[in-house]
Amino acid sequence: MRPPSMKLPRFVHNWLTYVGATIAILALILFVFLFVLQTLTDAAKAPYAGLVIFVIVPTVFVFGLILIPIGMFFEWQRWKRTQTLSIPRFPIIDLNNPHHRNAMFIFVVGSLLLLFLSAFSSYKAYQETDSVAFCGTLCHSVMAPEHTTYLNSPHARVRCVDCHVGPGADWFVRSKMSGAYQVYAVLLNKYPRPIPVPIGHLRPAQETCEQCHWPERFFGAQQKKLIHFLPDEKNTRWEINLLIRTGGGSPESGLTEGIHWHMNISNRVEYIATDEKRQEIPWVRITNLKTGEVTEYMSTEKPLSEKEIARANIRKMDCMDCHNRPTHIFHSPSYSVNLALGTGKIDSTLPFIKSTGVNLLAANYPSTDSALNAIENGVKKFYQDNYPKLTNDKEDAISRAIVELQNIYRNNFFPEMKVRWDIYPNNIGHLNFPGCYRCHDGLHKSADGKMITNECIACHTIIGQGNPQKMAFSMEPKGLVFQHPEDIGEVWQEMKCSDCHRGELP
Ligand code: HEC
Ligand code: HEC
Ligand code: HEC
Ligand code: HEC
Ligand code: HEC
Ligand code: HEC
C-alpha cells in the first residue's frame, strides 16, 4: 500500500489524514479546473460561479488541509500510549532522515501554495462580492426592483458599492458583516418585503456621492420641459417649461445661491424628522458658518416641545435628503405614460389611452404575469367596448401601446417584492410627494417671524406653459404665474400638490 519511493513520517498513516489529503487534492483540482473554465469561457460568468470558485472551493481545500495534522496528532497520541519507554514531549524533526525531509518538503510547498491561493482567492472574493452582478442578481427577486431601476438610471455605470459602501477598510468590513446577515435572511426567507430604505445606515454623502460629484461646482440654472397629457378623450398635451434654479456655490467666490444653497458650503442645515421615511419635518435649524448666526424654524402645524427636541435625533442635511432616489427610481404610472406618449412610443391619437393606461398600471396585481395579462386584456376590452371600429383601424397602434405599457410595468412594478412607485417617496420636487414642501410649505416659522420660503419663484421660473397650440411664454425674470392644467380654481395655492397628485388618477 505504501509507495516505496515516498518516505513519510509514520503518523500520516491514519484515516483522518488520508481523508483530509483526498479532500484537499480534489478541491485543488476542482479549483484549477473551474478557474480555467471561467477564464476561457463565458459559461461560468454567472454571479455564483465566482462565489463557488473563490469562496466555497478554497474553504473546502483549507478544511482538507486542516484534517491532515489533526489526524497525525491523534496518531502520535495513540503511538505514545503504546510506548513503554520515556519519550520526548515534542516529536524530533531530523532533516537527515528522508521521512522527515519529505514531510518538511510537502509542508513548505503546501504552505506556499496555500498562501498564494488564499491571497488570490480573497482578492477575487473581494472583487466578486463588490460587483454589480453579485449585489444585483445573486438574490434574484430580492434585489430585482433596485437592480432593474438602477439599470435604467443615470447611475447605471456606477457600482452599487460606490454608493452603499464607499472607500476605506472599516466600511468594507461593516458592509460584509451586514451582507453575511443578509445572505442568511435570504436563505431562510426572512427578509422584509419591500426592503426598507437604508437611509439611516447609509454612509454620509461626503464619502460616497462627493467622491464623484463636486459640491463646489456651480450648476447655474437648468431648463426642463415637462410634458403632460391630460386624462381626457384627446389626451390633451400640456407642457410646462421650467427654469430650475439649481445654483450651487464655490468657497472661493463665496457664491452660494439657488437650490444647492443647502449644500453645506457656507451653511449648515439640520433637521428633525418624526417618521422613519423622513417625510414629517417639524423642526429645521440653519447655521451660517461665516457669521455663526443660527436660525431655528418650527412647524406651526405640528410643533415640537423642548423635551422632544432634546430627545430627537438631529440630522445634518446632505445630498441624499433631496436626491434620495438617484438611481432606484420607480416611476409613477402618470409619469411613465406621459413619457411614452411624449416620445411617441404610445400613439397619442388613441382615445383615452392616457387614463386607460394609468388605471391599468396602478391597479393591484398578485404577480407580474397576472399584471401583464390584465394590461393586454384591459386595453383590448376598452377599445372593443367603446371604439369597436378602431380595433381594426388602429390594430397596430393598440398592440404597440400594450407592449409599451407592459414594458413600463416590468421596469417599475415588482408585486413579488410589494414594490411600486408609492412605496418609496422621492424627495426631489413636490408633485407626488411632499419633497421640498416638507420644509418649504410656508408653515415653518422662526421665533422672529421669518418663514422658510414657499414662493414658487424661489426655486424655478415658469417660462412657458399650456397646450402647444396656445402656449404662453415669458422671458421676464419673474416668469409666468402658474396655470393649473385642469380648472381647479386657486386651491393649488393653498393645498400641497401631493394632496391631490399621487402619480395615478384621482
Ligand atoms: C448612485 C448611488 C447608488 C447606487 C449606484 C446604488 N444605490 Fe442602492 N440606494 C441608494 C440610496 C441613496 C438609497 C436610499 C433610498 C432612500 O432613502 O429613499 C438606496 C437604497 C437601496 C436599497 C433599499 C431599498 C430601496 O429601494 O430604497 C437597496 C436594496 C439597494 N439600494 C440596492 C442596490 C443595488 C443592488 C445596487 C446595484 C445594482 C445599488 N443599490 C446601487 C443609492 C445607490
Ligand atoms: C462613481 C461615481 C458616482 C457616484 C459615487 C455618484 N454619482 Fe451621481 N452621477 C455620476 C455620473 C457619471 C453621472 C452622470 C450620468 C449621465 O449624465 O449620464 C451622475 C449623475 C447624477 C445626477 C444627475 C442625474 C440626472 O438626472 O441627470 C444626480 C442628481 C446625481 N448623480 C446624484 C448623486 C447622488 C445623490 C449620489 C450619492 C448617493 C451620487 N450621485 C453618487 C457618478 C456618480
Ligand atoms: C435642497 C435639495 C438638494 C440638495 C441638498 C442637493 N441637491 Fe442636487 N439638485 C437638486 C435639484 C432640485 C436639482 C435640479 C434638477 C432636478 O430637479 O432634478 C439638482 C440637480 C443636481 C445635479 C444635476 C445638475 C446638472 O447640471 O445636471 C447634480 C449632479 C446634483 N444635483 C448633485 C448633488 C450633490 C452631489 C449634492 C450633495 C453635495 C446635492 N446635489 C444636493 C436638489 C438638491
Ligand atoms: C430640511 C428642510 C428643507 C428641505 C427638505 C428643503 N429645504 Fe430649501 N431651505 C431650507 C431652509 C431652512 C432654507 C433657508 C431659509 C432662510 O432663508 O432662512 C432653505 C432655502 C432654500 C432656497 C433659497 C436659497 C436662497 O437663495 O436664499 C431654495 C432655492 C431652496 N431652499 C430650495 C429647495 C428645494 C428645491 C428643495 C427640494 C428639492 C428644498 N429646498 C428642500 C430647508 C429645506
Ligand atoms: C422649495 C422649492 C420649490 C418651491 C417653493 C416650488 N417648487 Fe415647483 N418644483 C421644485 C422642484 C425642485 C421641481 C422638480 C423639477 C424636476 O422635475 O426635476 C418642481 C417642479 C414643479 C412643476 C413641474 C411638475 C412636473 O412634474 O411637471 C411645477 C408645475 C411646479 N413645480 C409648480 C410650482 C408652483 C406653482 C409653486 C408655487 C405654488 C412651486 N412649484 C413651488 C421646487 C419648488
Ligand atoms: C385639488 C386637487 C389638486 C391640487 C391641489 C393640484 N392639482 Fe394638479 N391636477 C388635479 C386634477 C384633478 C388634474 C387632472 C387629472 C390628472 O391629470 O391627474 C390635475 C392635473 C395636473 C397636471 C397634468 C397632469 C398629468 O396627468 O400629467 C399637472 C402638471 C398638475 N396638475 C400640476 C399641479 C401642481 C404643480 C400642483 C401644485 C402647485 C397641483 N397640480 C395641485 C388636481 C389638483
mmCIF file with all atom_site columns, N, CA and C and ligand atoms in Angstrom, residues 222 224-228 238-240 242 244-245 259 262 335 338 427-432 435-437 439-441 452-460 462 465 480-483 485 492-495 497, ligand 5:
data_model
loop_
_atom_site.group_PDB
_atom_site.id
_atom_site.type_symbol
_atom_site.label_atom_id
_atom_site.label_alt_id
_atom_site.label_comp_id
_atom_site.label_asym_id
_atom_site.label_entity_id
_atom_site.label_seq_id
_atom_site.pdbx_PDB_ins_code
_atom_site.Cartn_x
_atom_site.Cartn_y
_atom_site.Cartn_z
_atom_site.occupancy
_atom_site.B_iso_or_equiv
_atom_site.pdbx_formal_charge
_atom_site.auth_seq_id
_atom_site.auth_comp_id
_atom_site.auth_asym_id
_atom_site.auth_atom_id
_atom_site.pdbx_PDB_model_num
ATOM   1   N  N   . GLN A 1 222 ? -31.113 75.300 -14.724 1.00 0.00 ? 222 GLN A N   1
ATOM   2   C  CA  . GLN A 1 222 ? -31.334 74.225 -15.685 1.00 0.00 ? 222 GLN A CA  1
ATOM   3   C  C   . GLN A 1 222 ? -32.717 74.371 -16.264 1.00 0.00 ? 222 GLN A C   1
ATOM   4   N  N   . LYS A 1 224 ? -35.928 72.708 -17.941 1.00 0.00 ? 224 LYS A N   1
ATOM   5   C  CA  . LYS A 1 224 ? -36.553 71.394 -18.065 1.00 0.00 ? 224 LYS A CA  1
ATOM   6   C  C   . LYS A 1 224 ? -37.927 71.559 -18.699 1.00 0.00 ? 224 LYS A C   1
ATOM   7   N  N   . LYS A 1 225 ? -38.185 70.800 -19.752 1.00 0.00 ? 225 LYS A N   1
ATOM   8   C  CA  . LYS A 1 225 ? -39.512 70.830 -20.357 1.00 0.00 ? 225 LYS A CA  1
ATOM   9   C  C   . LYS A 1 225 ? -40.255 69.587 -19.916 1.00 0.00 ? 225 LYS A C   1
ATOM   10  N  N   . LEU A 1 226 ? -41.341 69.804 -19.180 1.00 0.00 ? 226 LEU A N   1
ATOM   11  C  CA  . LEU A 1 226 ? -42.097 68.670 -18.660 1.00 0.00 ? 226 LEU A CA  1
ATOM   12  C  C   . LEU A 1 226 ? -43.360 68.515 -19.502 1.00 0.00 ? 226 LEU A C   1
ATOM   13  N  N   . ILE A 1 227 ? -43.533 67.331 -20.070 1.00 0.00 ? 227 ILE A N   1
ATOM   14  C  CA  . ILE A 1 227 ? -44.651 67.119 -20.985 1.00 0.00 ? 227 ILE A CA  1
ATOM   15  C  C   . ILE A 1 227 ? -45.706 66.248 -20.326 1.00 0.00 ? 227 ILE A C   1
ATOM   16  N  N   . HIS A 1 228 ? -46.925 66.789 -20.290 1.00 0.00 ? 228 HIS A N   1
ATOM   17  C  CA  . HIS A 1 228 ? -48.031 66.070 -19.657 1.00 0.00 ? 228 HIS A CA  1
ATOM   18  C  C   . HIS A 1 228 ? -49.134 65.798 -20.669 1.00 0.00 ? 228 HIS A C   1
ATOM   19  N  N   . TRP A 1 238 ? -50.040 69.024 -22.549 1.00 0.00 ? 238 TRP A N   1
ATOM   20  C  CA  . TRP A 1 238 ? -49.834 70.213 -21.720 1.00 0.00 ? 238 TRP A CA  1
ATOM   21  C  C   . TRP A 1 238 ? -48.350 70.284 -21.350 1.00 0.00 ? 238 TRP A C   1
ATOM   22  N  N   . GLU A 1 239 ? -47.708 71.370 -21.744 1.00 0.00 ? 239 GLU A N   1
ATOM   23  C  CA  . GLU A 1 239 ? -46.271 71.472 -21.463 1.00 0.00 ? 239 GLU A CA  1
ATOM   24  C  C   . GLU A 1 239 ? -45.990 72.518 -20.396 1.00 0.00 ? 239 GLU A C   1
ATOM   25  N  N   . ILE A 1 240 ? -44.990 72.220 -19.597 1.00 0.00 ? 240 ILE A N   1
ATOM   26  C  CA  . ILE A 1 240 ? -44.527 73.207 -18.620 1.00 0.00 ? 240 ILE A CA  1
ATOM   27  C  C   . ILE A 1 240 ? -43.025 73.345 -18.824 1.00 0.00 ? 240 ILE A C   1
ATOM   28  N  N   . LEU A 1 242 ? -39.792 74.863 -17.397 1.00 0.00 ? 242 LEU A N   1
ATOM   29  C  CA  . LEU A 1 242 ? -39.296 75.421 -16.138 1.00 0.00 ? 242 LEU A CA  1
ATOM   30  C  C   . LEU A 1 242 ? -37.822 75.761 -16.245 1.00 0.00 ? 242 LEU A C   1
ATOM   31  N  N   . ILE A 1 244 ? -35.096 75.801 -13.687 1.00 0.00 ? 244 ILE A N   1
ATOM   32  C  CA  . ILE A 1 244 ? -34.889 75.404 -12.297 1.00 0.00 ? 244 ILE A CA  1
ATOM   33  C  C   . ILE A 1 244 ? -33.597 76.030 -11.790 1.00 0.00 ? 244 ILE A C   1
ATOM   34  N  N   . ARG A 1 245 ? -33.704 76.720 -10.673 1.00 0.00 ? 245 ARG A N   1
ATOM   35  C  CA  . ARG A 1 245 ? -32.534 77.455 -10.182 1.00 0.00 ? 245 ARG A CA  1
ATOM   36  C  C   . ARG A 1 245 ? -31.643 76.540 -9.346  1.00 0.00 ? 245 ARG A C   1
ATOM   37  N  N   . ILE A 1 259 ? -30.848 76.331 -5.445  1.00 0.00 ? 259 ILE A N   1
ATOM   38  C  CA  . ILE A 1 259 ? -31.265 75.174 -4.665  1.00 0.00 ? 259 ILE A CA  1
ATOM   39  C  C   . ILE A 1 259 ? -30.074 74.533 -3.948  1.00 0.00 ? 259 ILE A C   1
ATOM   40  N  N   . HIS A 1 262 ? -28.241 74.679 -0.052  1.00 0.00 ? 262 HIS A N   1
ATOM   41  C  CA  . HIS A 1 262 ? -28.228 73.833 1.156   1.00 0.00 ? 262 HIS A CA  1
ATOM   42  C  C   . HIS A 1 262 ? -26.941 73.042 1.286   1.00 0.00 ? 262 HIS A C   1
ATOM   43  N  N   . TYR A 1 335 ? -46.381 59.499 -14.724 1.00 0.00 ? 335 TYR A N   1
ATOM   44  C  CA  . TYR A 1 335 ? -45.118 59.930 -15.326 1.00 0.00 ? 335 TYR A CA  1
ATOM   45  C  C   . TYR A 1 335 ? -44.740 59.025 -16.497 1.00 0.00 ? 335 TYR A C   1
ATOM   46  N  N   . ASN A 1 338 ? -46.984 59.516 -19.543 1.00 0.00 ? 338 ASN A N   1
ATOM   47  C  CA  . ASN A 1 338 ? -46.646 60.805 -20.161 1.00 0.00 ? 338 ASN A CA  1
ATOM   48  C  C   . ASN A 1 338 ? -45.384 60.677 -21.016 1.00 0.00 ? 338 ASN A C   1
ATOM   49  N  N   . ASN A 1 427 ? -37.860 62.613 -2.978  1.00 0.00 ? 427 ASN A N   1
ATOM   50  C  CA  . ASN A 1 427 ? -37.877 63.934 -2.357  1.00 0.00 ? 427 ASN A CA  1
ATOM   51  C  C   . ASN A 1 427 ? -37.515 65.091 -3.279  1.00 0.00 ? 427 ASN A C   1
ATOM   52  N  N   . ILE A 1 428 ? -37.220 64.810 -4.546  1.00 0.00 ? 428 ILE A N   1
ATOM   53  C  CA  . ILE A 1 428 ? -36.952 65.909 -5.485  1.00 0.00 ? 428 ILE A CA  1
ATOM   54  C  C   . ILE A 1 428 ? -38.304 66.437 -5.965  1.00 0.00 ? 428 ILE A C   1
ATOM   55  N  N   . GLY A 1 429 ? -38.489 67.743 -5.919  1.00 0.00 ? 429 GLY A N   1
ATOM   56  C  CA  . GLY A 1 429 ? -39.744 68.322 -6.398  1.00 0.00 ? 429 GLY A CA  1
ATOM   57  C  C   . GLY A 1 429 ? -40.841 68.240 -5.345  1.00 0.00 ? 429 GLY A C   1
ATOM   58  N  N   . HIS A 1 430 ? -42.105 68.322 -5.782  1.00 0.00 ? 430 HIS A N   1
ATOM   59  C  CA  . HIS A 1 430 ? -43.201 68.368 -4.816  1.00 0.00 ? 430 HIS A CA  1
ATOM   60  C  C   . HIS A 1 430 ? -44.512 67.916 -5.419  1.00 0.00 ? 430 HIS A C   1
ATOM   61  N  N   . LEU A 1 431 ? -44.500 67.254 -6.589  1.00 0.00 ? 431 LEU A N   1
ATOM   62  C  CA  . LEU A 1 431 ? -45.767 66.937 -7.239  1.00 0.00 ? 431 LEU A CA  1
ATOM   63  C  C   . LEU A 1 431 ? -46.459 65.735 -6.587  1.00 0.00 ? 431 LEU A C   1
ATOM   64  N  N   . ASN A 1 432 ? -45.771 64.592 -6.511  1.00 0.00 ? 432 ASN A N   1
ATOM   65  C  CA  . ASN A 1 432 ? -46.413 63.386 -5.996  1.00 0.00 ? 432 ASN A CA  1
ATOM   66  C  C   . ASN A 1 432 ? -46.088 63.091 -4.539  1.00 0.00 ? 432 ASN A C   1
ATOM   67  N  N   . GLY A 1 435 ? -41.729 66.169 -0.702  1.00 0.00 ? 435 GLY A N   1
ATOM   68  C  CA  . GLY A 1 435 ? -40.435 66.630 -1.209  1.00 0.00 ? 435 GLY A CA  1
ATOM   69  C  C   . GLY A 1 435 ? -39.968 67.920 -0.565  1.00 0.00 ? 435 GLY A C   1
ATOM   70  N  N   . CYS A 1 436 ? -39.694 68.949 -1.386  1.00 0.00 ? 436 CYS A N   1
ATOM   71  C  CA  . CYS A 1 436 ? -39.224 70.240 -0.882  1.00 0.00 ? 436 CYS A CA  1
ATOM   72  C  C   . CYS A 1 436 ? -40.234 70.835 0.104   1.00 0.00 ? 436 CYS A C   1
ATOM   73  N  N   . TYR A 1 437 ? -41.527 70.538 -0.095  1.00 0.00 ? 437 TYR A N   1
ATOM   74  C  CA  . TYR A 1 437 ? -42.576 71.116 0.757   1.00 0.00 ? 437 TYR A CA  1
ATOM   75  C  C   . TYR A 1 437 ? -42.553 70.555 2.180   1.00 0.00 ? 437 TYR A C   1
ATOM   76  N  N   . CYS A 1 439 ? -40.289 71.169 4.109   1.00 0.00 ? 439 CYS A N   1
ATOM   77  C  CA  . CYS A 1 439 ? -39.854 72.362 4.842   1.00 0.00 ? 439 CYS A CA  1
ATOM   78  C  C   . CYS A 1 439 ? -40.427 73.634 4.223   1.00 0.00 ? 439 CYS A C   1
ATOM   79  N  N   . HIS A 1 440 ? -40.493 73.658 2.882   1.00 0.00 ? 440 HIS A N   1
ATOM   80  C  CA  . HIS A 1 440 ? -40.913 74.879 2.182   1.00 0.00 ? 440 HIS A CA  1
ATOM   81  C  C   . HIS A 1 440 ? -42.427 74.926 1.994   1.00 0.00 ? 440 HIS A C   1
ATOM   82  N  N   . ASP A 1 441 ? -43.190 74.687 3.076   1.00 0.00 ? 441 ASP A N   1
ATOM   83  C  CA  . ASP A 1 441 ? -44.643 74.684 2.912   1.00 0.00 ? 441 ASP A CA  1
ATOM   84  C  C   . ASP A 1 441 ? -45.268 75.995 3.377   1.00 0.00 ? 441 ASP A C   1
ATOM   85  N  N   . ILE A 1 452 ? -39.625 79.851 6.126   1.00 0.00 ? 452 ILE A N   1
ATOM   86  C  CA  . ILE A 1 452 ? -38.907 79.171 5.035   1.00 0.00 ? 452 ILE A CA  1
ATOM   87  C  C   . ILE A 1 452 ? -39.761 79.370 3.784   1.00 0.00 ? 452 ILE A C   1
ATOM   88  N  N   . THR A 1 453 ? -39.172 79.906 2.749   1.00 0.00 ? 453 THR A N   1
ATOM   89  C  CA  . THR A 1 453 ? -39.966 80.393 1.619   1.00 0.00 ? 453 THR A CA  1
ATOM   90  C  C   . THR A 1 453 ? -40.783 79.302 0.940   1.00 0.00 ? 453 THR A C   1
ATOM   91  N  N   . ASN A 1 454 ? -41.973 79.647 0.492   1.00 0.00 ? 454 ASN A N   1
ATOM   92  C  CA  . ASN A 1 454 ? -42.721 78.740 -0.381  1.00 0.00 ? 454 ASN A CA  1
ATOM   93  C  C   . ASN A 1 454 ? -43.139 79.472 -1.654  1.00 0.00 ? 454 ASN A C   1
ATOM   94  N  N   . GLU A 1 455 ? -42.417 80.540 -1.971  1.00 0.00 ? 455 GLU A N   1
ATOM   95  C  CA  . GLU A 1 455 ? -42.690 81.262 -3.211  1.00 0.00 ? 455 GLU A CA  1
ATOM   96  C  C   . GLU A 1 455 ? -42.222 80.406 -4.382  1.00 0.00 ? 455 GLU A C   1
ATOM   97  N  N   . CYS A 1 456 ? -43.113 80.201 -5.338  1.00 0.00 ? 456 CYS A N   1
ATOM   98  C  CA  . CYS A 1 456 ? -42.770 79.374 -6.490  1.00 0.00 ? 456 CYS A CA  1
ATOM   99  C  C   . CYS A 1 456 ? -41.465 79.858 -7.119  1.00 0.00 ? 456 CYS A C   1
ATOM   100 N  N   . ILE A 1 457 ? -41.289 81.175 -7.144  1.00 0.00 ? 457 ILE A N   1
ATOM   101 C  CA  . ILE A 1 457 ? -40.181 81.762 -7.887  1.00 0.00 ? 457 ILE A CA  1
ATOM   102 C  C   . ILE A 1 457 ? -38.826 81.540 -7.200  1.00 0.00 ? 457 ILE A C   1
ATOM   103 N  N   . ALA A 1 458 ? -38.845 81.148 -5.925  1.00 0.00 ? 458 ALA A N   1
ATOM   104 C  CA  . ALA A 1 458 ? -37.584 80.919 -5.224  1.00 0.00 ? 458 ALA A CA  1
ATOM   105 C  C   . ALA A 1 458 ? -36.824 79.748 -5.852  1.00 0.00 ? 458 ALA A C   1
ATOM   106 N  N   . CYS A 1 459 ? -37.551 78.802 -6.406  1.00 0.00 ? 459 CYS A N   1
ATOM   107 C  CA  . CYS A 1 459 ? -36.905 77.576 -6.884  1.00 0.00 ? 459 CYS A CA  1
ATOM   108 C  C   . CYS A 1 459 ? -36.893 77.478 -8.410  1.00 0.00 ? 459 CYS A C   1
ATOM   109 N  N   . HIS A 1 460 ? -37.898 78.029 -9.061  1.00 0.00 ? 460 HIS A N   1
ATOM   110 C  CA  . HIS A 1 460 ? -37.918 77.926 -10.522 1.00 0.00 ? 460 HIS A CA  1
ATOM   111 C  C   . HIS A 1 460 ? -38.768 79.029 -11.126 1.00 0.00 ? 460 HIS A C   1
ATOM   112 N  N   . ILE A 1 462 ? -41.321 79.801 -14.371 1.00 0.00 ? 462 ILE A N   1
ATOM   113 C  CA  . ILE A 1 462 ? -42.078 79.150 -15.449 1.00 0.00 ? 462 ILE A CA  1
ATOM   114 C  C   . ILE A 1 462 ? -41.924 80.016 -16.689 1.00 0.00 ? 462 ILE A C   1
ATOM   115 N  N   . GLN A 1 465 ? -45.953 77.674 -20.657 1.00 0.00 ? 465 GLN A N   1
ATOM   116 C  CA  . GLN A 1 465 ? -46.887 76.639 -20.207 1.00 0.00 ? 465 GLN A CA  1
ATOM   117 C  C   . GLN A 1 465 ? -48.126 76.630 -21.083 1.00 0.00 ? 465 GLN A C   1
ATOM   118 N  N   . LEU A 1 480 ? -43.981 83.295 -15.655 1.00 0.00 ? 480 LEU A N   1
ATOM   119 C  CA  . LEU A 1 480 ? -45.438 83.283 -15.672 1.00 0.00 ? 480 LEU A CA  1
ATOM   120 C  C   . LEU A 1 480 ? -45.971 82.841 -14.316 1.00 0.00 ? 480 LEU A C   1
ATOM   121 N  N   . VAL A 1 481 ? -47.205 83.268 -14.044 1.00 0.00 ? 481 VAL A N   1
ATOM   122 C  CA  . VAL A 1 481 ? -47.885 82.728 -12.876 1.00 0.00 ? 481 VAL A CA  1
ATOM   123 C  C   . VAL A 1 481 ? -48.399 81.341 -13.265 1.00 0.00 ? 481 VAL A C   1
ATOM   124 N  N   . PHE A 1 482 ? -48.215 80.382 -12.403 1.00 0.00 ? 482 PHE A N   1
ATOM   125 C  CA  . PHE A 1 482 ? -48.607 79.011 -12.710 1.00 0.00 ? 482 PHE A CA  1
ATOM   126 C  C   . PHE A 1 482 ? -50.086 78.934 -13.094 1.00 0.00 ? 482 PHE A C   1
ATOM   127 N  N   . GLN A 1 483 ? -50.339 78.209 -14.178 1.00 0.00 ? 483 GLN A N   1
ATOM   128 C  CA  . GLN A 1 483 ? -51.730 77.948 -14.537 1.00 0.00 ? 483 GLN A CA  1
ATOM   129 C  C   . GLN A 1 483 ? -51.956 76.452 -14.405 1.00 0.00 ? 483 GLN A C   1
ATOM   130 N  N   . PRO A 1 485 ? -53.369 72.935 -15.186 1.00 0.00 ? 485 PRO A N   1
ATOM   131 C  CA  . PRO A 1 485 ? -53.918 72.409 -16.447 1.00 0.00 ? 485 PRO A CA  1
ATOM   132 C  C   . PRO A 1 485 ? -55.420 72.119 -16.391 1.00 0.00 ? 485 PRO A C   1
ATOM   133 N  N   . TRP A 1 492 ? -54.647 75.361 -5.686  1.00 0.00 ? 492 TRP A N   1
ATOM   134 C  CA  . TRP A 1 492 ? -53.249 74.914 -5.717  1.00 0.00 ? 492 TRP A CA  1
ATOM   135 C  C   . TRP A 1 492 ? -52.352 75.847 -4.908  1.00 0.00 ? 492 TRP A C   1
ATOM   136 N  N   . GLN A 1 493 ? -52.859 77.057 -4.616  1.00 0.00 ? 493 GLN A N   1
ATOM   137 C  CA  . GLN A 1 493 ? -52.057 77.975 -3.802  1.00 0.00 ? 493 GLN A CA  1
ATOM   138 C  C   . GLN A 1 493 ? -52.136 77.612 -2.327  1.00 0.00 ? 493 GLN A C   1
ATOM   139 N  N   . GLU A 1 494 ? -53.244 76.969 -1.947  1.00 0.00 ? 494 GLU A N   1
ATOM   140 C  CA  . GLU A 1 494 ? -53.455 76.670 -0.529  1.00 0.00 ? 494 GLU A CA  1
ATOM   141 C  C   . GLU A 1 494 ? -53.016 75.248 -0.193  1.00 0.00 ? 494 GLU A C   1
ATOM   142 N  N   . MET A 1 495 ? -53.309 74.313 -1.113  1.00 0.00 ? 495 MET A N   1
ATOM   143 C  CA  . MET A 1 495 ? -53.049 72.908 -0.801  1.00 0.00 ? 495 MET A CA  1
ATOM   144 C  C   . MET A 1 495 ? -51.681 72.483 -1.339  1.00 0.00 ? 495 MET A C   1
ATOM   145 N  N   . CYS A 1 497 ? -49.534 70.148 -3.663  1.00 0.00 ? 497 CYS A N   1
ATOM   146 C  CA  . CYS A 1 497 ? -49.844 69.420 -4.901  1.00 0.00 ? 497 CYS A CA  1
ATOM   147 C  C   . CYS A 1 497 ? -50.042 67.939 -4.584  1.00 0.00 ? 497 CYS A C   1
HETATM 148 C  C1  . HEC B 2 .   ? -38.606 74.909 -2.488  1.00 0.00 ? 5   HEC B C1  1
HETATM 149 C  C2  . HEC B 2 .   ? -38.531 74.964 -3.908  1.00 0.00 ? 5   HEC B C2  1
HETATM 150 C  C3  . HEC B 2 .   ? -39.826 74.967 -4.700  1.00 0.00 ? 5   HEC B C3  1
HETATM 151 C  C4  . HEC B 2 .   ? -40.930 75.730 -4.485  1.00 0.00 ? 5   HEC B C4  1
HETATM 152 C  C5  . HEC B 2 .   ? -41.179 76.740 -3.366  1.00 0.00 ? 5   HEC B C5  1
HETATM 153 C  C6  . HEC B 2 .   ? -41.851 75.413 -5.540  1.00 0.00 ? 5   HEC B C6  1
HETATM 154 N  N1  . HEC B 2 .   ? -41.319 74.467 -6.378  1.00 0.00 ? 5   HEC B N1  1
HETATM 155 FE FE1 . HEC B 2 .   ? -42.191 73.676 -8.019  1.00 0.00 ? 5   HEC B FE1 1
HETATM 156 N  N2  . HEC B 2 .   ? -40.642 72.404 -8.246  1.00 0.00 ? 5   HEC B N2  1
HETATM 157 C  C7  . HEC B 2 .   ? -39.494 72.410 -7.498  1.00 0.00 ? 5   HEC B C7  1
HETATM 158 C  C8  . HEC B 2 .   ? -38.621 71.359 -7.937  1.00 0.00 ? 5   HEC B C8  1
HETATM 159 C  C9  . HEC B 2 .   ? -37.270 71.014 -7.369  1.00 0.00 ? 5   HEC B C9  1
HETATM 160 C  C10 . HEC B 2 .   ? -39.283 70.728 -9.016  1.00 0.00 ? 5   HEC B C10 1
HETATM 161 C  C11 . HEC B 2 .   ? -38.812 69.496 -9.769  1.00 0.00 ? 5   HEC B C11 1
HETATM 162 C  C12 . HEC B 2 .   ? -38.245 69.759 -11.094 1.00 0.00 ? 5   HEC B C12 1
HETATM 163 C  C13 . HEC B 2 .   ? -37.960 68.409 -11.708 1.00 0.00 ? 5   HEC B C13 1
HETATM 164 O  O1  . HEC B 2 .   ? -38.892 67.781 -12.227 1.00 0.00 ? 5   HEC B O1  1
HETATM 165 O  O2  . HEC B 2 .   ? -36.826 67.971 -11.664 1.00 0.00 ? 5   HEC B O2  1
HETATM 166 C  C14 . HEC B 2 .   ? -40.547 71.427 -9.186  1.00 0.00 ? 5   HEC B C14 1
HETATM 167 C  C15 . HEC B 2 .   ? -41.490 71.102 -10.162 1.00 0.00 ? 5   HEC B C15 1
HETATM 168 C  C16 . HEC B 2 .   ? -42.617 71.871 -10.425 1.00 0.00 ? 5   HEC B C16 1
HETATM 169 C  C17 . HEC B 2 .   ? -43.510 71.663 -11.534 1.00 0.00 ? 5   HEC B C17 1
HETATM 170 C  C18 . HEC B 2 .   ? -43.368 70.606 -12.608 1.00 0.00 ? 5   HEC B C18 1
HETATM 171 C  C19 . HEC B 2 .   ? -44.017 69.352 -12.137 1.00 0.00 ? 5   HEC B C19 1
HETATM 172 C  C20 . HEC B 2 .   ? -43.952 68.307 -13.189 1.00 0.00 ? 5   HEC B C20 1
HETATM 173 O  O3  . HEC B 2 .   ? -43.515 67.197 -12.889 1.00 0.00 ? 5   HEC B O3  1
HETATM 174 O  O4  . HEC B 2 .   ? -44.332 68.596 -14.295 1.00 0.00 ? 5   HEC B O4  1
HETATM 175 C  C21 . HEC B 2 .   ? -44.492 72.607 -11.444 1.00 0.00 ? 5   HEC B C21 1
HETATM 176 C  C22 . HEC B 2 .   ? -45.655 72.789 -12.374 1.00 0.00 ? 5   HEC B C22 1
HETATM 177 C  C23 . HEC B 2 .   ? -44.209 73.377 -10.267 1.00 0.00 ? 5   HEC B C23 1
HETATM 178 N  N3  . HEC B 2 .   ? -43.058 72.918 -9.667  1.00 0.00 ? 5   HEC B N3  1
HETATM 179 C  C24 . HEC B 2 .   ? -45.008 74.412 -9.843  1.00 0.00 ? 5   HEC B C24 1
HETATM 180 C  C25 . HEC B 2 .   ? -44.782 75.104 -8.657  1.00 0.00 ? 5   HEC B C25 1
HETATM 181 C  C26 . HEC B 2 .   ? -45.681 76.105 -8.144  1.00 0.00 ? 5   HEC B C26 1
HETATM 182 C  C27 . HEC B 2 .   ? -46.957 76.549 -8.828  1.00 0.00 ? 5   HEC B C27 1
HETATM 183 C  C28 . HEC B 2 .   ? -45.147 76.545 -6.982  1.00 0.00 ? 5   HEC B C28 1
HETATM 184 C  C29 . HEC B 2 .   ? -45.679 77.630 -6.032  1.00 0.00 ? 5   HEC B C29 1
HETATM 185 C  C30 . HEC B 2 .   ? -47.020 77.394 -5.535  1.00 0.00 ? 5   HEC B C30 1
HETATM 186 C  C31 . HEC B 2 .   ? -43.935 75.817 -6.748  1.00 0.00 ? 5   HEC B C31 1
HETATM 187 N  N4  . HEC B 2 .   ? -43.741 74.950 -7.787  1.00 0.00 ? 5   HEC B N4  1
HETATM 188 C  C32 . HEC B 2 .   ? -43.109 75.995 -5.665  1.00 0.00 ? 5   HEC B C32 1
HETATM 189 C  C33 . HEC B 2 .   ? -39.200 73.231 -6.430  1.00 0.00 ? 5   HEC B C33 1
HETATM 190 C  C34 . HEC B 2 .   ? -40.086 74.162 -5.891  1.00 0.00 ? 5   HEC B C34 1
#
